[in-house]
Amino acid sequence: LALRYVGHEGPVRCVTTSPDGGYLASGGEDGTVRVWDVATTLCVQTWRLGAPVARLEWNPNAQHQVLAAASGPRLVLIAVQLGDPDATALTEALLGAAEDTPALAA
């Protein structure tokens, strides 16, 4: 049995599995991150980051479903928005607060 996940326009550069095993995230040469439902092989979310995606990692804490994506010279944190709406809202609030915090000087 083979399953196909169709959607990227070009090579896929990285794949990672969600902590619960229910989803895959893939990053492509096309600059997109896609989240796939493992059971159905359907793409449930897509983000266009503008540069090839070299690496993806899920946050190991399943309460805060966040993907870290290395795209070009940037590290992008993505609130995946799967599951419980209250947990999703909290995750988005935490990421929003982090955006408003000035970076520490080196």
PDB file of N, CA, C and O in Angstrom, residues 18-92:
ATOM      1  N   SER A  18       3.714  15.169  13.448  1.00  0.00           N
ATOM      2  CA  SER A  18       3.213  15.827  14.659  1.00  0.00           C
ATOM      3  C   SER A  18       3.423  14.920  15.869  1.00  0.00           C
ATOM      4  O   SER A  18       3.521  13.699  15.723  1.00  0.00           O
ATOM      5  N   PRO A  19       3.476  15.489  17.079  1.00  0.00           N
ATOM      6  CA  PRO A  19       3.698  14.672  18.272  1.00  0.00           C
ATOM      7  C   PRO A  19       2.691  13.537  18.453  1.00  0.00           C
ATOM      8  O   PRO A  19       3.038  12.469  18.954  1.00  0.00           O
ATOM      9  N   ASP A  20       1.443  13.744  18.013  1.00  0.00           N
ATOM     10  CA  ASP A  20       0.426  12.694  18.160  1.00  0.00           C
ATOM     11  C   ASP A  20       0.391  11.732  16.976  1.00  0.00           C
ATOM     12  O   ASP A  20      -0.363  10.762  16.972  1.00  0.00           O
ATOM     13  N   GLY A  21       1.185  11.990  15.942  1.00  0.00           N
ATOM     14  CA  GLY A  21       1.243  11.117  14.780  1.00  0.00           C
ATOM     15  C   GLY A  21       0.109  11.287  13.795  1.00  0.00           C
ATOM     16  O   GLY A  21       0.056  10.599  12.781  1.00  0.00           O
ATOM     17  N   GLY A  22      -0.789  12.221  14.038  1.00  0.00           N
ATOM     18  CA  GLY A  22      -1.945  12.394  13.170  1.00  0.00           C
ATOM     19  C   GLY A  22      -1.706  13.255  11.944  1.00  0.00           C
ATOM     20  O   GLY A  22      -2.498  13.230  11.001  1.00  0.00           O
ATOM     21  N   TYR A  23      -0.614  14.021  11.950  1.00  0.00           N
ATOM     22  CA  TYR A  23      -0.351  14.952  10.853  1.00  0.00           C
ATOM     23  C   TYR A  23       1.104  14.878  10.423  1.00  0.00           C
ATOM     24  O   TYR A  23       1.994  14.561  11.224  1.00  0.00           O
ATOM     25  N   LEU A  24       1.331  15.177   9.161  1.00  0.00           N
ATOM     26  CA  LEU A  24       2.667  15.380   8.623  1.00  0.00           C
ATOM     27  C   LEU A  24       2.774  16.836   8.212  1.00  0.00           C
ATOM     28  O   LEU A  24       1.792  17.428   7.746  1.00  0.00           O
ATOM     29  N   ALA A  25       3.952  17.404   8.360  1.00  0.00           N
ATOM     30  CA  ALA A  25       4.237  18.717   7.803  1.00  0.00           C
ATOM     31  C   ALA A  25       5.371  18.530   6.811  1.00  0.00           C
ATOM     32  O   ALA A  25       6.319  17.780   7.064  1.00  0.00           O
ATOM     33  N   SER A  26       5.259  19.195   5.671  1.00  0.00           N
ATOM     34  CA  SER A  26       6.297  19.107   4.652  1.00  0.00           C
ATOM     35  C   SER A  26       6.690  20.507   4.215  1.00  0.00           C
ATOM     36  O   SER A  26       5.872  21.427   4.192  1.00  0.00           O
ATOM     37  N   GLY A  27       7.966  20.656   3.899  1.00  0.00           N
ATOM     38  CA  GLY A  27       8.486  21.923   3.403  1.00  0.00           C
ATOM     39  C   GLY A  27       9.097  21.698   2.038  1.00  0.00           C
ATOM     40  O   GLY A  27       9.768  20.686   1.816  1.00  0.00           O
ATOM     41  N   GLY A  28       8.868  22.634   1.126  1.00  0.00           N
ATOM     42  CA  GLY A  28       9.294  22.408  -0.241  1.00  0.00           C
ATOM     43  C   GLY A  28      10.200  23.468  -0.815  1.00  0.00           C
ATOM     44  O   GLY A  28      10.330  24.576  -0.287  1.00  0.00           O
ATOM     45  N   GLU A  29      10.797  23.097  -1.916  1.00  0.00           N
ATOM     46  CA  GLU A  29      11.602  24.018  -2.711  1.00  0.00           C
ATOM     47  C   GLU A  29      10.738  25.184  -3.194  1.00  0.00           C
ATOM     48  O   GLU A  29      11.234  26.280  -3.445  1.00  0.00           O
ATOM     49  N   ASP A  30       9.416  24.955  -3.279  1.00  0.00           N
ATOM     50  CA  ASP A  30       8.480  25.998  -3.730  1.00  0.00           C
ATOM     51  C   ASP A  30       8.208  27.057  -2.665  1.00  0.00           C
ATOM     52  O   ASP A  30       7.431  27.984  -2.880  1.00  0.00           O
ATOM     53  N   GLY A  31       8.827  26.940  -1.478  1.00  0.00           N
ATOM     54  CA  GLY A  31       8.653  27.930  -0.421  1.00  0.00           C
ATOM     55  C   GLY A  31       7.390  27.757   0.390  1.00  0.00           C
ATOM     56  O   GLY A  31       7.003  28.652   1.136  1.00  0.00           O
ATOM     57  N   THR A  32       6.745  26.599   0.283  1.00  0.00           N
ATOM     58  CA  THR A  32       5.522  26.371   1.057  1.00  0.00           C
ATOM     59  C   THR A  32       5.754  25.350   2.157  1.00  0.00           C
ATOM     60  O   THR A  32       6.596  24.459   2.047  1.00  0.00           O
ATOM     61  N   VAL A  33       4.972  25.526   3.224  1.00  0.00           N
ATOM     62  CA  VAL A  33       4.833  24.532   4.284  1.00  0.00           C
ATOM     63  C   VAL A  33       3.410  24.023   4.172  1.00  0.00           C
ATOM     64  O   VAL A  33       2.466  24.815   4.081  1.00  0.00           O
ATOM     65  N   ARG A  34       3.262  22.704   4.185  1.00  0.00           N
ATOM     66  CA  ARG A  34       1.941  22.092   4.087  1.00  0.00           C
ATOM     67  C   ARG A  34       1.757  21.120   5.235  1.00  0.00           C
ATOM     68  O   ARG A  34       2.690  20.420   5.604  1.00  0.00           O
ATOM     69  N   VAL A  35       0.548  21.105   5.793  1.00  0.00           N
ATOM     70  CA  VAL A  35       0.196  20.140   6.833  1.00  0.00           C
ATOM     71  C   VAL A  35      -0.817  19.179   6.242  1.00  0.00           C
ATOM     72  O   VAL A  35      -1.796  19.597   5.616  1.00  0.00           O
ATOM     73  N   TRP A  36      -0.558  17.881   6.455  1.00  0.00           N
ATOM     74  CA  TRP A  36      -1.346  16.811   5.860  1.00  0.00           C
ATOM     75  C   TRP A  36      -1.971  15.957   6.945  1.00  0.00           C
ATOM     76  O   TRP A  36      -1.313  15.644   7.935  1.00  0.00           O
ATOM     77  N   ASP A  37      -3.218  15.563   6.747  1.00  0.00           N
ATOM     78  CA  ASP A  37      -3.874  14.579   7.604  1.00  0.00           C
ATOM     79  C   ASP A  37      -3.358  13.205   7.178  1.00  0.00           C
ATOM     80  O   ASP A  37      -3.509  12.812   6.023  1.00  0.00           O
ATOM     81  N   VAL A  38      -2.705  12.497   8.101  1.00  0.00           N
ATOM     82  CA  VAL A  38      -2.096  11.209   7.767  1.00  0.00           C
ATOM     83  C   VAL A  38      -3.144  10.196   7.298  1.00  0.00           C
ATOM     84  O   VAL A  38      -2.919   9.455   6.345  1.00  0.00           O
ATOM     85  N   ALA A  39      -4.297  10.169   7.946  1.00  0.00           N
ATOM     86  CA  ALA A  39      -5.321   9.164   7.637  1.00  0.00           C
ATOM     87  C   ALA A  39      -5.924   9.340   6.246  1.00  0.00           C
ATOM     88  O   ALA A  39      -6.255   8.361   5.579  1.00  0.00           O
ATOM     89  N   THR A  40      -6.050  10.591   5.789  1.00  0.00           N
ATOM     90  CA  THR A  40      -6.731  10.843   4.518  1.00  0.00           C
ATOM     91  C   THR A  40      -5.795  11.292   3.399  1.00  0.00           C
ATOM     92  O   THR A  40      -6.218  11.333   2.250  1.00  0.00           O
ATOM     93  N   THR A  41      -4.570  11.663   3.719  1.00  0.00           N
ATOM     94  CA  THR A  41      -3.566  12.249   2.813  1.00  0.00           C
ATOM     95  C   THR A  41      -3.988  13.616   2.268  1.00  0.00           C
ATOM     96  O   THR A  41      -3.388  14.119   1.325  1.00  0.00           O
ATOM     97  N   LEU A  42      -4.984  14.243   2.876  1.00  0.00           N
ATOM     98  CA  LEU A  42      -5.432  15.562   2.425  1.00  0.00           C
ATOM     99  C   LEU A  42      -4.591  16.664   3.051  1.00  0.00           C
ATOM    100  O   LEU A  42      -4.250  16.608   4.231  1.00  0.00           O
ATOM    101  N   CYS A  43      -4.274  17.676   2.247  1.00  0.00           N
ATOM    102  CA  CYS A  43      -3.594  18.862   2.745  1.00  0.00           C
ATOM    103  C   CYS A  43      -4.628  19.712   3.479  1.00  0.00           C
ATOM    104  O   CYS A  43      -5.644  20.105   2.901  1.00  0.00           O
ATOM    105  N   VAL A  44      -4.386  19.987   4.759  1.00  0.00           N
ATOM    106  CA  VAL A  44      -5.362  20.730   5.558  1.00  0.00           C
ATOM    107  C   VAL A  44      -4.963  22.185   5.762  1.00  0.00           C
ATOM    108  O   VAL A  44      -5.816  23.018   6.094  1.00  0.00           O
ATOM    109  N   GLN A  45      -3.671  22.512   5.569  1.00  0.00           N
ATOM    110  CA  GLN A  45      -3.228  23.906   5.691  1.00  0.00           C
ATOM    111  C   GLN A  45      -1.986  24.119   4.843  1.00  0.00           C
ATOM    112  O   GLN A  45      -1.170  23.208   4.677  1.00  0.00           O
ATOM    113  N   THR A  46      -1.842  25.351   4.332  1.00  0.00           N
ATOM    114  CA  THR A  46      -0.677  25.722   3.531  1.00  0.00           C
ATOM    115  C   THR A  46      -0.247  27.139   3.895  1.00  0.00           C
ATOM    116  O   THR A  46      -1.092  28.016   4.069  1.00  0.00           O
ATOM    117  N   TRP A  47       1.064  27.339   4.008  1.00  0.00           N
ATOM    118  CA  TRP A  47       1.639  28.672   4.213  1.00  0.00           C
ATOM    119  C   TRP A  47       2.703  28.894   3.153  1.00  0.00           C
ATOM    120  O   TRP A  47       3.512  28.011   2.887  1.00  0.00           O
ATOM    121  N   ARG A  48       2.709  30.084   2.562  1.00  0.00           N
ATOM    122  CA  ARG A  48       3.731  30.453   1.572  1.00  0.00           C
ATOM    123  C   ARG A  48       4.757  31.337   2.273  1.00  0.00           C
ATOM    124  O   ARG A  48       4.435  32.445   2.693  1.00  0.00           O
ATOM    125  N   LEU A  49       5.991  30.838   2.374  1.00  0.00           N
ATOM    126  CA  LEU A  49       7.024  31.564   3.110  1.00  0.00           C
ATOM    127  C   LEU A  49       7.958  32.360   2.203  1.00  0.00           C
ATOM    128  O   LEU A  49       8.732  33.165   2.693  1.00  0.00           O
ATOM    129  N   GLY A  50       7.908  32.126   0.896  1.00  0.00           N
ATOM    130  CA  GLY A  50       8.658  32.955  -0.033  1.00  0.00           C
ATOM    131  C   GLY A  50      10.069  32.499  -0.345  1.00  0.00           C
ATOM    132  O   GLY A  50      10.707  33.057  -1.226  1.00  0.00           O
ATOM    133  N   ALA A  51      10.593  31.522   0.375  1.00  0.00           N
ATOM    134  CA  ALA A  51      11.927  30.982   0.103  1.00  0.00           C
ATOM    135  C   ALA A  51      11.869  29.477   0.376  1.00  0.00           C
ATOM    136  O   ALA A  51      11.033  29.020   1.168  1.00  0.00           O
ATOM    137  N   PRO A  52      12.731  28.701  -0.256  1.00  0.00           N
ATOM    138  CA  PRO A  52      12.721  27.256  -0.012  1.00  0.00           C
ATOM    139  C   PRO A  52      12.789  26.926   1.480  1.00  0.00           C
ATOM    140  O   PRO A  52      13.478  27.602   2.245  1.00  0.00           O
ATOM    141  N   VAL A  53      12.075  25.890   1.865  1.00  0.00           N
ATOM    142  CA  VAL A  53      12.021  25.469   3.277  1.00  0.00           C
ATOM    143  C   VAL A  53      13.026  24.334   3.447  1.00  0.00           C
ATOM    144  O   VAL A  53      12.866  23.259   2.871  1.00  0.00           O
ATOM    145  N   ALA A  54      14.057  24.594   4.258  1.00  0.00           N
ATOM    146  CA  ALA A  54      15.140  23.627   4.433  1.00  0.00           C
ATOM    147  C   ALA A  54      14.898  22.667   5.585  1.00  0.00           C
ATOM    148  O   ALA A  54      15.379  21.538   5.576  1.00  0.00           O
ATOM    149  N   ARG A  55      14.124  23.112   6.601  1.00  0.00           N
ATOM    150  CA  ARG A  55      13.940  22.273   7.795  1.00  0.00           C
ATOM    151  C   ARG A  55      12.632  22.642   8.478  1.00  0.00           C
ATOM    152  O   ARG A  55      12.261  23.800   8.532  1.00  0.00           O
ATOM    153  N   LEU A  56      11.971  21.633   9.049  1.00  0.00           N
ATOM    154  CA  LEU A  56      10.738  21.807   9.829  1.00  0.00           C
ATOM    155  C   LEU A  56      10.844  20.981  11.093  1.00  0.00           C
ATOM    156  O   LEU A  56      11.374  19.871  11.069  1.00  0.00           O
ATOM    157  N   GLU A  57      10.286  21.502  12.179  1.00  0.00           N
ATOM    158  CA  GLU A  57      10.170  20.743  13.420  1.00  0.00           C
ATOM    159  C   GLU A  57       8.883  21.143  14.127  1.00  0.00           C
ATOM    160  O   GLU A  57       8.552  22.320  14.202  1.00  0.00           O
ATOM    161  N   TRP A  58       8.164  20.145  14.668  1.00  0.00           N
ATOM    162  CA  TRP A  58       6.986  20.397  15.486  1.00  0.00           C
ATOM    163  C   TRP A  58       7.423  20.699  16.909  1.00  0.00           C
ATOM    164  O   TRP A  58       8.392  20.111  17.403  1.00  0.00           O
ATOM    165  N   ASN A  59       6.702  21.550  17.586  1.00  0.00           N
ATOM    166  CA  ASN A  59       6.872  21.723  19.027  1.00  0.00           C
ATOM    167  C   ASN A  59       6.485  20.392  19.675  1.00  0.00           C
ATOM    168  O   ASN A  59       5.408  19.861  19.402  1.00  0.00           O
ATOM    169  N   PRO A  60       7.328  19.830  20.555  1.00  0.00           N
ATOM    170  CA  PRO A  60       6.974  18.543  21.155  1.00  0.00           C
ATOM    171  C   PRO A  60       5.807  18.617  22.140  1.00  0.00           C
ATOM    172  O   PRO A  60       5.211  17.597  22.464  1.00  0.00           O
ATOM    173  N   ASN A  61       5.448  19.823  22.600  1.00  0.00           N
ATOM    174  CA  ASN A  61       4.311  19.992  23.495  1.00  0.00           C
ATOM    175  C   ASN A  61       3.036  20.046  22.655  1.00  0.00           C
ATOM    176  O   ASN A  61       2.754  21.050  22.004  1.00  0.00           O
ATOM    177  N   ALA A  62       2.270  18.983  22.674  1.00  0.00           N
ATOM    178  CA  ALA A  62       1.070  18.883  21.822  1.00  0.00           C
ATOM    179  C   ALA A  62       0.003  19.920  22.162  1.00  0.00           C
ATOM    180  O   ALA A  62      -0.883  20.181  21.354  1.00  0.00           O
ATOM    181  N   GLN A  63       0.059  20.537  23.353  1.00  0.00           N
ATOM    182  CA  GLN A  63      -0.922  21.577  23.698  1.00  0.00           C
ATOM    183  C   GLN A  63      -0.725  22.835  22.859  1.00  0.00           C
ATOM    184  O   GLN A  63      -1.663  23.585  22.646  1.00  0.00           O
ATOM    185  N   HIS A  64       0.493  23.082  22.439  1.00  0.00           N
ATOM    186  CA  HIS A  64       0.809  24.262  21.622  1.00  0.00           C
ATOM    187  C   HIS A  64       1.338  23.769  20.287  1.00  0.00           C
ATOM    188  O   HIS A  64       2.523  23.533  20.132  1.00  0.00           O
ATOM    189  N   GLN A  65       0.430  23.608  19.324  1.00  0.00           N
ATOM    190  CA  GLN A  65       0.811  23.066  18.029  1.00  0.00           C
ATOM    191  C   GLN A  65       1.463  24.154  17.189  1.00  0.00           C
ATOM    192  O   GLN A  65       0.791  24.964  16.558  1.00  0.00           O
ATOM    193  N   VAL A  66       2.787  24.134  17.227  1.00  0.00           N
ATOM    194  CA  VAL A  66       3.603  25.123  16.535  1.00  0.00           C
ATOM    195  C   VAL A  66       4.629  24.394  15.684  1.00  0.00           C
ATOM    196  O   VAL A  66       5.219  23.403  16.116  1.00  0.00           O
ATOM    197  N   LEU A  67       4.837  24.911  14.487  1.00  0.00           N
ATOM    198  CA  LEU A  67       5.907  24.427  13.618  1.00  0.00           C
ATOM    199  C   LEU A  67       6.990  25.493  13.548  1.00  0.00           C
ATOM    200  O   LEU A  67       6.689  26.687  13.425  1.00  0.00           O
ATOM    201  N   ALA A  68       8.243  25.068  13.603  1.00  0.00           N
ATOM    202  CA  ALA A  68       9.377  25.946  13.324  1.00  0.00           C
ATOM    203  C   ALA A  68       9.849  25.601  11.919  1.00  0.00           C
ATOM    204  O   ALA A  68      10.078  24.432  11.608  1.00  0.00           O
ATOM    205  N   ALA A  69       9.962  26.620  11.068  1.00  0.00           N
ATOM    206  CA  ALA A  69      10.356  26.406   9.676  1.00  0.00           C
ATOM    207  C   ALA A  69      11.564  27.274   9.350  1.00  0.00           C
ATOM    208  O   ALA A  69      11.533  28.490   9.567  1.00  0.00           O
ATOM    209  N   ALA A  70      12.625  26.654   8.835  1.00  0.00           N
ATOM    210  CA  ALA A  70      13.786  27.388   8.335  1.00  0.00           C
ATOM    211  C   ALA A  70      13.549  27.639   6.854  1.00  0.00           C
ATOM    212  O   ALA A  70      13.522  26.703   6.050  1.00  0.00           O
ATOM    213  N   SER A  71      13.335  28.909   6.510  1.00  0.00           N
ATOM    214  CA  SER A  71      13.014  29.299   5.135  1.00  0.00           C
ATOM    215  C   SER A  71      13.954  30.415   4.720  1.00  0.00           C
ATOM    216  O   SER A  71      13.858  31.533   5.233  1.00  0.00           O
ATOM    217  N   GLY A  72      14.862  30.110   3.801  1.00  0.00           N
ATOM    218  CA  GLY A  72      15.871  31.102   3.439  1.00  0.00           C
ATOM    219  C   GLY A  72      16.676  31.440   4.691  1.00  0.00           C
ATOM    220  O   GLY A  72      17.033  30.549   5.459  1.00  0.00           O
ATOM    221  N   PRO A  73      16.902  32.726   4.969  1.00  0.00           N
ATOM    222  CA  PRO A  73      17.674  33.101   6.153  1.00  0.00           C
ATOM    223  C   PRO A  73      16.825  33.236   7.433  1.00  0.00           C
ATOM    224  O   PRO A  73      17.335  33.616   8.475  1.00  0.00           O
ATOM    225  N   ARG A  74      15.535  32.928   7.355  1.00  0.00           N
ATOM    226  CA  ARG A  74      14.623  33.166   8.477  1.00  0.00           C
ATOM    227  C   ARG A  74      14.204  31.881   9.166  1.00  0.00           C
ATOM    228  O   ARG A  74      14.133  30.824   8.555  1.00  0.00           O
ATOM    229  N   LEU A  75      13.902  32.019  10.454  1.00  0.00           N
ATOM    230  CA  LEU A  75      13.230  30.974  11.212  1.00  0.00           C
ATOM    231  C   LEU A  75      11.830  31.487  11.489  1.00  0.00           C
ATOM    232  O   LEU A  75      11.661  32.547  12.108  1.00  0.00           O
ATOM    233  N   VAL A  76      10.828  30.776  11.005  1.00  0.00           N
ATOM    234  CA  VAL A  76       9.437  31.204  11.114  1.00  0.00           C
ATOM    235  C   VAL A  76       8.704  30.261  12.053  1.00  0.00           C
ATOM    236  O   VAL A  76       8.795  29.039  11.915  1.00  0.00           O
ATOM    237  N   LEU A  77       7.975  30.817  13.036  1.00  0.00           N
ATOM    238  CA  LEU A  77       7.131  30.022  13.922  1.00  0.00           C
ATOM    239  C   LEU A  77       5.698  30.121  13.426  1.00  0.00           C
ATOM    240  O   LEU A  77       5.179  31.220  13.222  1.00  0.00           O
ATOM    241  N   ILE A  78       5.068  28.967  13.248  1.00  0.00           N
ATOM    242  CA  ILE A  78       3.724  28.901  12.670  1.00  0.00           C
ATOM    243  C   ILE A  78       2.781  28.241  13.668  1.00  0.00           C
ATOM    244  O   ILE A  78       3.011  27.106  14.087  1.00  0.00           O
ATOM    245  N   ALA A  79       1.717  28.965  14.064  1.00  0.00           N
ATOM    246  CA  ALA A  79       0.656  28.373  14.885  1.00  0.00           C
ATOM    247  C   ALA A  79      -0.217  27.550  13.944  1.00  0.00           C
ATOM    248  O   ALA A  79      -0.869  28.079  13.057  1.00  0.00           O
ATOM    249  N   VAL A  80      -0.220  26.244  14.134  1.00  0.00           N
ATOM    250  CA  VAL A  80      -0.830  25.340  13.169  1.00  0.00           C
ATOM    251  C   VAL A  80      -2.360  25.356  13.218  1.00  0.00           C
ATOM    252  O   VAL A  80      -3.009  25.079  12.232  1.00  0.00           O
ATOM    253  N   GLN A  81      -2.963  25.670  14.339  1.00  0.00           N
ATOM    254  CA  GLN A  81      -4.418  25.802  14.468  1.00  0.00           C
ATOM    255  C   GLN A  81      -5.172  24.503  14.220  1.00  0.00           C
ATOM    256  O   GLN A  81      -6.185  24.478  13.534  1.00  0.00           O
ATOM    257  N   LEU A  82      -4.681  23.431  14.785  1.00  0.00           N
ATOM    258  CA  LEU A  82      -5.383  22.152  14.728  1.00  0.00           C
ATOM    259  C   LEU A  82      -5.850  21.815  16.133  1.00  0.00           C
ATOM    260  O   LEU A  82      -5.140  22.057  17.098  1.00  0.00           O
ATOM    261  N   GLY A  83      -7.031  21.263  16.249  1.00  0.00           N
ATOM    262  CA  GLY A  83      -7.481  20.809  17.561  1.00  0.00           C
ATOM    263  C   GLY A  83      -8.287  21.841  18.329  1.00  0.00           C
ATOM    264  O   GLY A  83      -9.028  22.639  17.759  1.00  0.00           O
ATOM    265  N   ASP A  84      -8.108  21.830  19.642  1.00  0.00           N
ATOM    266  CA  ASP A  84      -8.891  22.620  20.584  1.00  0.00           C
ATOM    267  C   ASP A  84      -8.781  24.129  20.317  1.00  0.00           C
ATOM    268  O   ASP A  84      -7.680  24.675  20.316  1.00  0.00           O
ATOM    269  N   PRO A  85      -9.895  24.828  20.100  1.00  0.00           N
ATOM    270  CA  PRO A  85      -9.864  26.271  19.825  1.00  0.00           C
ATOM    271  C   PRO A  85      -9.263  27.098  20.967  1.00  0.00           C
ATOM    272  O   PRO A  85      -8.582  28.089  20.710  1.00  0.00           O
ATOM    273  N   ASP A  86      -9.491  26.702  22.224  1.00  0.00           N
ATOM    274  CA  ASP A  86      -8.920  27.453  23.342  1.00  0.00           C
ATOM    275  C   ASP A  86      -7.401  27.342  23.358  1.00  0.00           C
ATOM    276  O   ASP A  86      -6.701  28.329  23.590  1.00  0.00           O
ATOM    277  N   ALA A  87      -6.882  26.144  23.123  1.00  0.00           N
ATOM    278  CA  ALA A  87      -5.432  25.952  23.077  1.00  0.00           C
ATOM    279  C   ALA A  87      -4.836  26.714  21.898  1.00  0.00           C
ATOM    280  O   ALA A  87      -3.760  27.314  22.016  1.00  0.00           O
ATOM    281  N   THR A  88      -5.527  26.723  20.773  1.00  0.00           N
ATOM    282  CA  THR A  88      -5.057  27.464  19.599  1.00  0.00           C
ATOM    283  C   THR A  88      -4.995  28.954  19.896  1.00  0.00           C
ATOM    284  O   THR A  88      -4.011  29.618  19.561  1.00  0.00           O
ATOM    285  N   ALA A  89      -6.023  29.497  20.545  1.00  0.00           N
ATOM    286  CA  ALA A  89      -6.044  30.919  20.882  1.00  0.00           C
ATOM    287  C   ALA A  89      -4.896  31.270  21.833  1.00  0.00           C
ATOM    288  O   ALA A  89      -4.246  32.309  21.674  1.00  0.00           O
ATOM    289  N   LEU A  90      -4.631  30.409  22.804  1.00  0.00           N
ATOM    290  CA  LEU A  90      -3.528  30.650  23.740  1.00  0.00           C
ATOM    291  C   LEU A  90      -2.194  30.626  23.006  1.00  0.00           C
ATOM    292  O   LEU A  90      -1.335  31.487  23.216  1.00  0.00           O
ATOM    293  N   THR A  91      -1.999  29.666  22.123  1.00  0.00           N
ATOM    294  CA  THR A  91      -0.759  29.570  21.357  1.00  0.00           C
ATOM    295  C   THR A  91      -0.549  30.818  20.508  1.00  0.00           C
ATOM    296  O   THR A  91       0.543  31.387  20.474  1.00  0.00           O
ATOM    297  N   GLU A  92      -1.602  31.275  19.827  1.00  0.00           N
ATOM    298  CA  GLU A  92      -1.493  32.484  19.004  1.00  0.00           C
ATOM    299  C   GLU A  92      -1.174  33.702  19.859  1.00  0.00           C
ATOM    300  O   GLU A  92      -0.384  34.561  19.465  1.00  0.00           O
TER     301      GLU A  92
END
